[in-house]
XYZ file of C-alpha atoms in Angstrom:
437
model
C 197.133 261.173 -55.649
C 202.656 259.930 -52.520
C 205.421 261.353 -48.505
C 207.973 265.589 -41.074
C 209.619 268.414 -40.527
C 209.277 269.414 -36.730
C 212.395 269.943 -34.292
C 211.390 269.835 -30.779
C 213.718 271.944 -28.536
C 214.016 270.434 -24.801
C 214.108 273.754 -22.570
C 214.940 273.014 -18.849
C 213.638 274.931 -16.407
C 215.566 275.282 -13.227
C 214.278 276.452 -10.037
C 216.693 278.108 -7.690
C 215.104 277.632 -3.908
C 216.351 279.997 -1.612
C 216.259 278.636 1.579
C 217.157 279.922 5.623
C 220.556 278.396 6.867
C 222.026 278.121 10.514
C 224.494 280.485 9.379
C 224.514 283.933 10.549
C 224.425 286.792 8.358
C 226.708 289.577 8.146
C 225.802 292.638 9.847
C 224.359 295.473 7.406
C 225.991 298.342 7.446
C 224.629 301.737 8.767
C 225.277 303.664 5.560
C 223.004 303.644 3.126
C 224.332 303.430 -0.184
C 224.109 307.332 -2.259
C 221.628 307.593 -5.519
C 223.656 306.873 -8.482
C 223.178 310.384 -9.900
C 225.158 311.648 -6.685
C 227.794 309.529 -6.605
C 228.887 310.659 -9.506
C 230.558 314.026 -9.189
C 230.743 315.190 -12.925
C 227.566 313.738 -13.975
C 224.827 315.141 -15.540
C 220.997 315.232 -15.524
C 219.679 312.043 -18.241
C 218.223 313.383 -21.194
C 215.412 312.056 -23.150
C 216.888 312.170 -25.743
C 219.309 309.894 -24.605
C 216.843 306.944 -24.246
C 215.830 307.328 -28.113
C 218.854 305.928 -29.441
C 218.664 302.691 -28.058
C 214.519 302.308 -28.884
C 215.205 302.972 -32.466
C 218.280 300.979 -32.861
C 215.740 298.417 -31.784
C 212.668 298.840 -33.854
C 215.491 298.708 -36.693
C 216.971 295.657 -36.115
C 212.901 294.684 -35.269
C 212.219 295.784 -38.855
C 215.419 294.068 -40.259
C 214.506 290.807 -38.747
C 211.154 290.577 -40.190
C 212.241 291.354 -44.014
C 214.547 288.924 -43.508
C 212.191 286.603 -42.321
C 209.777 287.219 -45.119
C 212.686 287.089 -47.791
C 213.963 283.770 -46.096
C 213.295 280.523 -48.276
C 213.551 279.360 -52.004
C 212.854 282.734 -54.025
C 210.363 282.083 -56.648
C 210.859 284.148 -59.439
C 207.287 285.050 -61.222
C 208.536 284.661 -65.243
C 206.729 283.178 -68.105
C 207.878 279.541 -69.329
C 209.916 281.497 -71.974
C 211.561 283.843 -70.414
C 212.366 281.303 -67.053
C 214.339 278.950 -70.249
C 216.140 282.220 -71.695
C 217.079 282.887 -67.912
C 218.513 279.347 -67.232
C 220.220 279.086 -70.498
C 221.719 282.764 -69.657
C 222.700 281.760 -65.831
C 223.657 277.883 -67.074
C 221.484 277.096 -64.350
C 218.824 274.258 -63.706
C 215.334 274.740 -63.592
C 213.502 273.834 -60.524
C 209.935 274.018 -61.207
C 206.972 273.242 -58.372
C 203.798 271.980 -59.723
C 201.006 272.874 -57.244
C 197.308 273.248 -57.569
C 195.275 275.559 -55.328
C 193.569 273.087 -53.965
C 196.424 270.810 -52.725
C 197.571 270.357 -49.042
C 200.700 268.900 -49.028
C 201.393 271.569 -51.259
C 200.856 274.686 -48.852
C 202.684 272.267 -46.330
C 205.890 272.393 -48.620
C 205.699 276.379 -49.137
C 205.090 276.955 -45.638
C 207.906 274.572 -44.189
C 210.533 272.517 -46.559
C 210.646 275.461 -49.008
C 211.391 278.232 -45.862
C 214.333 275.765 -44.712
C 217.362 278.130 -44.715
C 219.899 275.466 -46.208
C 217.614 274.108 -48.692
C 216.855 277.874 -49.621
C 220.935 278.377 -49.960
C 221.411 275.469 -52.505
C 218.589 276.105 -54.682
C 218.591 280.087 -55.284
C 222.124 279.273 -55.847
C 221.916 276.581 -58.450
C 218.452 276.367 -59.747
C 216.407 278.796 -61.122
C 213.087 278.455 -59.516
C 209.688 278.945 -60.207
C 206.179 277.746 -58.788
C 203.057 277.146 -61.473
C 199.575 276.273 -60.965
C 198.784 273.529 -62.949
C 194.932 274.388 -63.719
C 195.712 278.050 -64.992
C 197.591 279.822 -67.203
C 200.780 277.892 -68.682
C 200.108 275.354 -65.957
C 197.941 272.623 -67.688
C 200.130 272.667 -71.280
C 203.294 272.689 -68.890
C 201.419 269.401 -66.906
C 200.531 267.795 -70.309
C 204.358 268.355 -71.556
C 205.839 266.737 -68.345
C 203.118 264.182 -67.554
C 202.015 265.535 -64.050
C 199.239 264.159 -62.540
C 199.432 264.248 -58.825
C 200.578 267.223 -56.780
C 203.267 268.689 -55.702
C 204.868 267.598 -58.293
C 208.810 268.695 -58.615
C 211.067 269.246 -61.585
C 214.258 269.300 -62.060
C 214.851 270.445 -65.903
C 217.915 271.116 -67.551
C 218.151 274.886 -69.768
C 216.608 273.972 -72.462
C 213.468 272.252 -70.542
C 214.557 268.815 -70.604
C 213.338 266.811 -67.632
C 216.236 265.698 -65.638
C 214.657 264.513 -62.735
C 211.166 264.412 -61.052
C 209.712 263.612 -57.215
C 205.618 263.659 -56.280
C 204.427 264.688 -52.859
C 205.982 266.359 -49.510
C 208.950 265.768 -48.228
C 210.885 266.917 -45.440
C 214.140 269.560 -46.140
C 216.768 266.834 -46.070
C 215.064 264.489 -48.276
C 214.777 267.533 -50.666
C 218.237 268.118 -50.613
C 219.125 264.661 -51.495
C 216.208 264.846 -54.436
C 218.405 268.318 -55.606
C 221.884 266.591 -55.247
C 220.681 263.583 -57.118
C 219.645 265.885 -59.769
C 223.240 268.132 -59.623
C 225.087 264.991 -60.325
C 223.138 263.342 -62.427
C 223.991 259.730 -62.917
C 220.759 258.644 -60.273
C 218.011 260.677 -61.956
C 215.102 259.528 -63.571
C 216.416 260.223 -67.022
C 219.367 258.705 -66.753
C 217.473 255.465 -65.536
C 214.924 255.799 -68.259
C 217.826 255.965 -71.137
C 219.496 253.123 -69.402
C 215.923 251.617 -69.753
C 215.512 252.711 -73.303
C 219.068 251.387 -74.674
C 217.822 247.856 -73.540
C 219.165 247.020 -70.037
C 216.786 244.792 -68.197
C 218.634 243.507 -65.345
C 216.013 242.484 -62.547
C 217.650 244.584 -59.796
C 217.813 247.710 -62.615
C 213.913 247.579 -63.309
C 213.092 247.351 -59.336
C 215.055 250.139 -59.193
C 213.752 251.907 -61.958
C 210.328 251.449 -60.969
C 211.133 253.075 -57.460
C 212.922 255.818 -59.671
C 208.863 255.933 -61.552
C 207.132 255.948 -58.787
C 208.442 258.691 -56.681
C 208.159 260.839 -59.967
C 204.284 260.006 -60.009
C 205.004 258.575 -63.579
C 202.667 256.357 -63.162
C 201.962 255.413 -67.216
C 205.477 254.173 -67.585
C 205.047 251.935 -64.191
C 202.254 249.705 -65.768
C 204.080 249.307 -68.424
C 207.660 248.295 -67.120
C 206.250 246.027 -63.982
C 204.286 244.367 -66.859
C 207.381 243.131 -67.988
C 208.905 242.565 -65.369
C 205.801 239.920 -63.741
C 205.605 238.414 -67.311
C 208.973 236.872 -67.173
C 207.577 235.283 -63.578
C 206.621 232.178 -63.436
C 203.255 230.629 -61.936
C 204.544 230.061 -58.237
C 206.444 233.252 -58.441
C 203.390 235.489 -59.594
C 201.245 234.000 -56.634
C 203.684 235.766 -54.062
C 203.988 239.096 -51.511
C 206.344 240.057 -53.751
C 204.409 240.138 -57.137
C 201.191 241.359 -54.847
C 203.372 244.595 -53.700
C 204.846 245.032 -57.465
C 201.047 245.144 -58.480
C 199.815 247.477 -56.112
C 202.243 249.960 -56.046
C 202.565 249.749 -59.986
C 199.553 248.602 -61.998
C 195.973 250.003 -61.220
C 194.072 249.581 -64.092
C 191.567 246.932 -63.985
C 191.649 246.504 -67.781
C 195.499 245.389 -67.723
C 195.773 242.064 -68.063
C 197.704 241.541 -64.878
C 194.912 242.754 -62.871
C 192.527 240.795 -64.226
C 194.180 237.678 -63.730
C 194.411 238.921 -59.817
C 190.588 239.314 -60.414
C 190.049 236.007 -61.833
C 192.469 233.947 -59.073
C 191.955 236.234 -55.958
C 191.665 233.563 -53.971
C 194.748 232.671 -54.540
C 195.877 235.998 -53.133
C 193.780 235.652 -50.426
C 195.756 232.709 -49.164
C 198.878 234.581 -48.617
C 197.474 238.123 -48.446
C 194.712 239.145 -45.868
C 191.062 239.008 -47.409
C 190.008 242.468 -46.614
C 193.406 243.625 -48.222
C 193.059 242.182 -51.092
C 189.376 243.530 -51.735
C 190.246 246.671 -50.356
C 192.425 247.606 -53.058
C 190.738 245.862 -56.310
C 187.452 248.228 -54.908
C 190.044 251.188 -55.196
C 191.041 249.986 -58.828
C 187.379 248.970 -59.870
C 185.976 251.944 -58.431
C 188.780 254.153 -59.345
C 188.268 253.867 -62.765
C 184.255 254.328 -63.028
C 184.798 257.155 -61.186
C 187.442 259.188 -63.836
C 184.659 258.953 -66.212
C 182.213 260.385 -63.796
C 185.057 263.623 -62.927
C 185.529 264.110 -66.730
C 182.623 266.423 -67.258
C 180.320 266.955 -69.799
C 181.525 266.939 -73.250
C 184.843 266.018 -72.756
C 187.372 265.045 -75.684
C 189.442 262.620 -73.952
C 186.307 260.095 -73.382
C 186.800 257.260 -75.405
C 183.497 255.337 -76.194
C 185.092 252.030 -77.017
C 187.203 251.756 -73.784
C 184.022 252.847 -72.247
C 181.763 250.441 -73.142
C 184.534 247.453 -73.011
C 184.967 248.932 -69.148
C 181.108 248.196 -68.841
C 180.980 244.938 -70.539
C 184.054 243.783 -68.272
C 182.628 244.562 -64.941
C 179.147 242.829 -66.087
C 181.366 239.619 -66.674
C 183.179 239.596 -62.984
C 181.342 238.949 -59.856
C 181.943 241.310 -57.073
C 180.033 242.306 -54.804
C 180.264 246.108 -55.776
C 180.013 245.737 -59.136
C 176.586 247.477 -59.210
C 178.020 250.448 -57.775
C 180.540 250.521 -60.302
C 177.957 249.874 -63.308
C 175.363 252.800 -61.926
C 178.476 255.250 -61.530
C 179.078 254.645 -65.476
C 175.590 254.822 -66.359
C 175.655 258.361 -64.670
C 178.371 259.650 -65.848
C 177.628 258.204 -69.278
C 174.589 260.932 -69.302
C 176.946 263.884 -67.853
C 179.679 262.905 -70.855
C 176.490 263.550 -73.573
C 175.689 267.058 -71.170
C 172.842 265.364 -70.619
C 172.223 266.544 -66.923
C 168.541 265.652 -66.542
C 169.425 262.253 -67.522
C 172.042 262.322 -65.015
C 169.627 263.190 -62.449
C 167.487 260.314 -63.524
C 170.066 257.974 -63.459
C 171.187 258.944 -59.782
C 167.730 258.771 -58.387
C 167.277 255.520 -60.300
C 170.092 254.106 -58.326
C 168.829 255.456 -55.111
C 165.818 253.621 -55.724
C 167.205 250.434 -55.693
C 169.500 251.244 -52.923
C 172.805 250.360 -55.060
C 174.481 253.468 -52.606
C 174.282 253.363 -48.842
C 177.081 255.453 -46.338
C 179.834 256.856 -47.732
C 179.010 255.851 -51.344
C 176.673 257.773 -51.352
C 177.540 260.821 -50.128
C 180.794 260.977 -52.471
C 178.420 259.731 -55.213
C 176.094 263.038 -54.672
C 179.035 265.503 -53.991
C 180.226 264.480 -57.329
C 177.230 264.675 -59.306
C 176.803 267.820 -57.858
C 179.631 269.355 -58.654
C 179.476 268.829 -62.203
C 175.746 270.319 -62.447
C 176.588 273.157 -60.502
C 179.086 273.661 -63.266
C 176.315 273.256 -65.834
C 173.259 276.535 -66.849
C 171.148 274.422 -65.564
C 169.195 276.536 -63.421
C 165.880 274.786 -63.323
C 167.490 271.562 -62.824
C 169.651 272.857 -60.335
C 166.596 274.181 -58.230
C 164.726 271.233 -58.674
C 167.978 269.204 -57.117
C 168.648 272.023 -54.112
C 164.844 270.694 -53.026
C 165.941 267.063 -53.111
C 169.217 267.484 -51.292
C 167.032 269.066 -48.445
C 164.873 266.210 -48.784
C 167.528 263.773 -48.646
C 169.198 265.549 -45.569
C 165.694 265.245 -43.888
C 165.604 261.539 -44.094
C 168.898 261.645 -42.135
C 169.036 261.033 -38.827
C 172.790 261.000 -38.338
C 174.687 264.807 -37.777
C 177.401 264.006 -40.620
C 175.467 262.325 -43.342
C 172.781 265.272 -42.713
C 175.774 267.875 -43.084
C 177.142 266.351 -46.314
C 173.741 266.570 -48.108
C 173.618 270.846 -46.912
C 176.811 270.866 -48.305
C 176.382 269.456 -51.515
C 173.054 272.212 -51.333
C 175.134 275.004 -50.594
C 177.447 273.752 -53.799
C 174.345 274.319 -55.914
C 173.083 277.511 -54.410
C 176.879 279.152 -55.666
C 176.202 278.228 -58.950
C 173.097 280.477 -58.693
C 174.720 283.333 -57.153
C 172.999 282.729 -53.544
C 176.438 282.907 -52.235
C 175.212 284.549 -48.883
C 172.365 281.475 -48.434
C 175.264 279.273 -49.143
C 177.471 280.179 -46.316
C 174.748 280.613 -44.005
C 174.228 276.901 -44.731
C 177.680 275.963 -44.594
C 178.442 277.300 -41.668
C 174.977 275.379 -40.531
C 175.842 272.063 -41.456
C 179.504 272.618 -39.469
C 176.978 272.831 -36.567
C 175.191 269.810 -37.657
C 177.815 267.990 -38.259
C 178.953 267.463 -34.359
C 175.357 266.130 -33.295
């Protein structure tokens, strides 16, 4: 889940003062000046007609202005995967495909700026042919599996036959664009080529720091791990304690099961010496917590869990001390229950950790929205009602406007799933109210 595009436009105002001088006026003439119409000896009487012309040369060019304002941008062709190959390989153009998701900001921020930018627009409906998929329907997820997406926007830049050429993840502004399309036009700086240079054995320091900035952008974030392992393997003890190594880590390696990582675990303090202390905690929580999370966002009965790496996740975080760790180990034991589609026993295992007060603040609300989600996605019904109670119970015991709002939102997620769609904007719109108190 990585980066503005605003020209300002000074506009001076100038006031003309007008103001009484010692100088004397000329005298105004007697004559009054004639009516144009009289002054003019052949002239005629103005017709109507005659100020229709003009009006409607007007609303035309009106009209023309706003189709080409609505045709102005990249134009996104709607074709099927096949048929957008058989069109590159019949143009001998590029493909330039954006990976969006309906649900992703930056990614309404590129359509409604970058992609509109008239000179980016002239490059790439002139060499690229471009498309736009959503990655959670249709061709999207096979298309996401294919070229490893995983964070959004995600852009391609595929040769004719579908090859990836070239990849960048987030928003960017038109220029750096540009210089993402040029890069890909000429080839010798894309992520391919880097990855073959990669592949046919170079390892020159400089080459894999630059290769891993070549990953990163690209959001290809399973080949990072694996080449900045390398790379910090081949440091040595005083160079592994460092800024440097601590950046490498954290922009590259986020699984708490790589051995890298745990050795940060194990020696933090060591980290801590040269790295601020809240730093250093703040992002092993995000890599600890990340990770128990993704098995509570999987869902019930998914085919990608993977019991063993599971329960060797839970046995590793019962061997660390941290002071979150039982945050981490009640998050698994929930979502261990959802993976089974046991629901009632994810219930029990939420309320469980309630009990002991493992979640407090924001935890806890992000634990409940979650939970929530995933039942309202279950046939629950029962269940569901019995859980549309407690969230009005738990938003009763709050006293503070946003917790309270974030507990009648997770209730109105759970009245959709039972087609009270008009209860659950009602309360919605409620807890907006709330929320400000």
């Amino acid at each position: 889940m990585d980066k503005s595009l605003t020209s300002f436009t000074n506009i001076k105002l100038i006031n003309l003062n007008h103001r009484q001088t010692d100088v004397a006026a000329p005298p105004l003439k007697k004559e009054r000046p004639q009516p144009f119409a009289a002054t003019q000896t052949n002239s005629k009487p103005m017709k109507k007609t005659s100020l229709i012309a003009p009006i409607a040369i007007c609303l035309l060019l009106l009209i023309a202005g706003a189709c080409r304002a609505q045709e102005a941008g990249i134009r996104f062709q709607t074709l099927t995967w096949e048929n957008t190959l058989k069109q590159a390989q019949q143009t001998r153009k590029m493909i330039f495909l954006d990976c969006y998701t309906s649900w992703c900001g930056p990614c309404k921020m590129l359509a409604r700026t970058t992609f509109k930018n008239d000179t980016v627009a002239t490059l790439f409906n002139d060499k690229f042919v471009c498309i736009q998929m959503d990655m959670e329907k249709g061709e999207g997820p096979a298309l996401a599996k294919r070229y490893a997406v995983n964070a959004y926007p995600t852009l391609l830049f595929l040769t004719p036959d579908g090859t990836l050429k070239h990849s960048v993840v987030g928003f960017m502004n038109a220029q750096k664009l540009l210089t993402e399309a040029q890069t890909a036009l000429q080839g010798e700086e894309t992520l391919s080529a880097y990855l073959n240079r990669y592949t046919q054995g170079e390892r020159d320091e400089k080459f894999i720091r630059a290769l891993l900035n070549k990953l990163y952008k690209g959001g290809r974030s399973d080949l990072q791990s694996k080449v900045a392992t390398e790379l910090i393997n081949t440091f040595s003890d005083k160079q592994f304690y460092t800024r440097d190594c601590w950046s490498l880590i954290v922009y590259h390696i986020s699984d708490p099961m790589s051995p890298i990582l745990q050795k940060v675990i194990a020696k933090r303090f060591r980290f801590e010496r040269i790295i601020a202390r809240d730093t250093v905690s703040m992002f092993l929580n995000y890599a600890l917590g990340s990770k128990a999370n993704r098995y509570l966002w999987m869902g019930a009965n998914n085919p990608k869990f993977n019991p063993q790496e599971f329960e060797a996740y839970t046995a590793y975080l019962k061997s660390i001390r941290d002071s979150r760790t039982p945050i981490y180990l009640a998050t698994l034991y929930t979502a261990k229950q959802l993976i089974k589609g046991n629901y009632r026993g994810m219930v029990e295992e939420m309320k469980k950790a309630f009990w002991y007060s493992i979640f407090q603040g924001d935890d806890k609300v992000q634990f409940v929205h979650a939970c929530m989600i995933q039942l309202s996605k279950s046939k629950q019904s029962k269940l569901i009602q019995e859980c549309i109670t407690w969230m009005q119970q738990l938003a009763d015991e709050e006293t503070t406007g946003y917790y309270k709002s974030e507990y009648m939102k997770a209730e109105a997620t759970l009245l959709k799933a039972l087609g009270r769609q008009k209860e659950a904007d009602a309360l919605t719109e409620e807890a907006r109210r709330v929320r400000m108190k």
